[in-house]
Amino acid sequence: MGFQKGFLWGGASAANQYEGGIFEGGRGLANVDVCPAGKDRNAVITGHRKMLEMDEEHIYPGVQAVDFYHRFREDIRLLGEMGFQAFRLSIAWTRIFPNGDEEEPNEEGLRFYEEVFQECRKYGIQPLVTISHFDCPISLIKKYGGWRSRKMIDFYLRLCRTLFTRYKEYVTLWLTFNEINMILHAPFMGAGLCFEEGEEEEKIKYQAAHHELVASALAVKLAHEINPENKVGCMFAAGSAYPYTCKPEDVWEALLVDQENYFFVDVQARGYYPTYAVKRLKKKGVFPVMEEKDPQILRNYPVDFVSFSYYNSRCIAAPGGNSEEAEGNLFKSAKNPYLTFSDWGWPIDPLGFRITLNQIYDRYQKPLFVVENGLGAVDTPDERGYVEDDYRISYLRDHIRAMRDAVEEDGVDLMGYTSWAPVDLISAGSGEMRKRYGFVYVDKQEDGRGTLDRTPKKSFYWYKKVIASNGEDMD
């Protein structure tokens, strides 16, 4: 049996890591543009170092990224050569509304994405568009404090209306917010939040998240009104939390971590705040302020499908234990002794992928879409720029097999799979270029040097075969 007919194979990207051209086409400055590479990055993306302008002391890798802005035709041709049926990309909010609060959109920005979608259509590629992928206009942060302000909902919906209307002919698959649960771990990157000394950070984060949840629900309403063919999904950073041992305290701690991960998706997919969250947030005194109509908005407009990223599982130990800490995608975790690890210390766990797929589907009973999965590694090209990335092929093969088992053996309803990322781009977590994910090598180095030339890697030809066989041929 395997994957259903019409299963969407492809790859995923984000404007702020891929596009570049941030001072071109009338585009404004966004939070993700001012997140520097290097030692200060973490302090900035977590909102603890306020950086709303660029300075000369830091490197801002998103300024050029890998220049999709000028090379999109070449890149989409390569995706077409691989046989992509779907390409997940995001809209740079400030390319459409440079300050975020204008009455009228920027036509040059709208035309750019229209040309991108036309190019996708030429190769039979369906766009899957993330409306906000860690993207908040700097002007809205300066004026309103980012998503801590409820005013953001109206500005976001103006963006949504513009996109749904202008691209009605090209796009029917939408995601409202990328990895919405990352607002708790990287609040400046996730929601444009900067914290002043003495502020209740947790309260601000949950209030901002509530505004995003209401905005997401209203975006679903708007999408269905403008085009009944539209399907709108949520998106979160997933990965099952294993207890470090069978000690009940470890099991309980793992349950709490899972609930935190699922919380916002519980709201988006089920339409209400789960009781565990209500109890705990009220007890902490951080339950968000709501307007009277909010519960009804959330209830009436749940998402059509649930999408997520999966890079690794997590291993959770109760406080006070002696477990060794592992690295991960901005999430703290104990080191799982039964797994191998990537160049960046992330656990590699394909069976965990199957477990995660089952858990999410069991919880929501809605179609799922895997919109990020891949291996960040140091690639060493030969003199022609060719990379023999057998390690990436091995990672993807094992994960796609686990995904096929979840569909074929377990009955998970899965719409598609877009790996991260088809073309090398800037890492969101570290801001590095040397942490590569792509099927296509980009000649750009950590210091910015390079021709930006594109060269298919060994994995390019392997993935092309996987797509052509609908996941049957993975040798």
XYZ file of N, CA, C and O in Angstrom, residues 15-16 19-34 52-54 62-63 69 91-102 105-110 113 134-142:
208
model
N 11.512 32.417 4.273
C 12.009 33.630 3.619
C 13.237 34.187 4.325
O 14.228 34.539 3.690
N 13.190 34.244 5.665
C 14.272 34.913 6.394
C 15.587 34.144 6.356
O 16.644 34.717 6.599
N 15.792 33.791 1.438
C 15.460 34.751 0.394
C 16.530 35.819 0.169
O 16.926 36.101 -0.967
N 16.988 36.466 1.243
C 17.896 37.599 1.098
C 17.168 38.795 0.506
O 15.944 38.907 0.596
N 17.932 39.701 -0.105
C 17.335 40.882 -0.744
C 16.517 41.730 0.199
O 15.502 42.299 -0.195
N 16.981 41.856 1.454
C 16.102 42.505 2.440
C 16.028 44.022 2.269
O 15.137 44.654 2.844
N 16.939 44.610 1.488
C 16.880 46.051 1.250
C 16.390 46.343 -0.173
O 16.556 47.446 -0.669
N 15.771 45.359 -0.809
C 15.317 45.524 -2.189
C 13.803 45.379 -2.286
O 13.158 44.769 -1.432
N 13.262 45.949 -3.340
C 11.837 45.785 -3.630
C 10.916 46.442 -2.639
O 9.756 46.037 -2.514
N 11.411 47.459 -1.912
C 10.558 48.182 -0.970
C 10.325 47.452 0.338
O 9.459 47.846 1.129
N 11.093 46.400 0.591
C 10.894 45.596 1.800
C 11.321 46.355 3.047
O 12.292 47.105 3.044
N 10.591 46.158 4.143
C 10.953 46.743 5.428
C 11.770 45.770 6.265
O 11.994 44.622 5.886
N 12.195 46.231 7.442
C 13.036 45.428 8.330
C 12.155 44.607 9.279
O 11.161 45.103 9.812
N 12.564 43.350 9.511
C 11.812 42.443 10.392
C 12.704 41.954 11.528
O 13.938 42.058 11.464
N 12.073 41.397 12.550
C 12.812 40.873 13.711
C 13.898 39.875 13.303
O 15.017 39.902 13.805
N 13.566 38.980 12.372
C 14.515 37.937 11.980
C 15.721 38.496 11.235
O 16.775 37.854 11.186
N 15.589 39.686 10.665
C 16.719 40.303 9.963
C 17.805 40.750 10.925
O 18.985 40.779 10.568
N 17.411 41.124 12.143
C 18.369 41.687 13.097
C 18.850 40.659 14.116
O 19.476 41.012 15.114
N 16.959 46.150 17.722
C 15.924 46.488 16.751
C 16.500 47.193 15.530
O 15.765 47.635 14.648
N 17.804 47.330 15.510
C 18.519 47.896 14.355
C 19.756 47.030 14.123
O 20.175 46.272 14.983
N 20.366 47.188 12.954
C 21.641 46.525 12.684
C 22.784 47.440 13.121
O 22.670 48.659 13.036
N 20.941 36.932 7.320
C 19.735 36.978 6.501
C 19.740 38.065 5.445
O 18.879 38.076 4.558
N 20.691 39.010 5.520
C 20.717 40.115 4.559
C 20.783 39.581 3.129
O 20.035 39.995 2.254
N 15.933 35.457 -3.678
C 15.254 36.623 -4.233
C 15.638 36.836 -5.701
O 14.780 37.195 -6.523
N 6.080 33.819 3.299
C 5.996 35.198 2.829
C 6.740 36.079 3.833
O 6.536 35.956 5.040
N 7.613 36.949 3.336
C 8.208 37.957 4.216
C 7.171 39.078 4.396
O 6.863 39.796 3.440
N 6.620 39.167 5.598
C 5.560 40.134 5.900
C 5.969 41.524 5.413
O 5.172 42.257 4.800
N 7.226 41.921 5.694
C 7.660 43.284 5.380
C 7.929 43.498 3.886
O 8.197 44.622 3.467
N 7.852 42.427 3.092
C 7.901 42.623 1.644
C 6.521 43.031 1.131
O 6.393 43.642 0.070
N 5.481 42.694 1.882
C 4.104 43.035 1.494
C 3.657 44.322 2.189
O 3.074 45.212 1.567
N 3.899 44.410 3.492
C 3.620 45.623 4.264
C 4.923 46.005 4.984
O 5.225 45.452 6.039
N 5.709 46.915 4.411
C 7.052 47.196 4.936
C 7.100 47.572 6.412
O 8.038 47.183 7.119
N 6.096 48.293 6.898
C 6.031 48.639 8.314
C 5.032 47.770 9.073
O 4.954 47.832 10.295
N 4.237 47.021 8.352
C 3.268 46.135 8.985
C 1.890 46.722 9.174
O 0.921 45.982 9.315
N 1.793 48.057 9.194
C 0.494 48.672 9.500
C 0.003 49.613 8.401
O -0.912 50.413 8.622
N 0.584 49.520 7.198
C 0.092 50.344 6.090
C -1.323 49.919 5.689
O -1.724 48.768 5.874
N -0.883 47.459 0.409
C 0.329 46.632 0.315
C 1.323 47.169 -0.709
O 0.985 48.009 -1.554
N 2.525 46.663 -0.636
C 3.607 47.013 -1.544
C 3.509 46.140 -2.804
O 3.738 44.937 -2.761
N 3.161 46.744 -3.906
C 2.911 46.004 -5.145
C 4.147 45.236 -5.616
O 4.043 44.118 -6.128
N 5.314 45.803 -5.416
C 6.535 45.131 -5.879
C 6.741 43.810 -5.133
O 7.153 42.805 -5.713
N 6.441 43.815 -3.845
C 6.541 42.586 -3.064
C 5.513 41.552 -3.491
O 5.821 40.357 -3.622
N 4.289 42.009 -3.714
C 3.242 41.095 -4.161
C 3.605 40.465 -5.496
O 3.395 39.264 -5.714
N 6.238 37.455 -5.250
C 5.709 36.128 -4.891
C 4.808 35.573 -5.988
O 4.759 34.359 -6.203
N 8.402 32.970 11.828
C 9.299 33.750 12.702
C 9.497 35.142 12.100
O 10.619 35.568 11.819
N 8.411 35.875 11.910
C 8.478 37.089 11.109
C 7.555 38.156 11.691
O 6.338 37.992 11.684
N 8.148 39.241 12.181
C 7.365 40.340 12.735
C 8.033 41.662 12.332
O 9.227 41.841 12.585
N 7.314 42.575 11.693
C 7.922 43.848 11.288
C 8.503 44.609 12.486
O 7.863 44.732 13.526
N 9.720 45.116 12.304
C 10.385 45.883 13.365
C 9.540 47.086 13.773
O 9.447 47.428 14.955
N 8.914 47.709 12.809
C 8.084 48.883 13.105
C 6.971 48.544 14.096
O 6.654 49.336 14.994
N 6.376 47.350 13.967
C 5.305 46.938 14.894
C 5.857 46.592 16.269
O 5.146 46.700 17.276
N 7.113 46.176 16.324
C 7.746 45.919 17.625
C 8.008 47.243 18.331
O 7.741 47.402 19.526
N 8.488 48.223 17.582
C 8.770 49.535 18.167
C 7.491 50.239 18.618
O 7.455 50.869 19.684
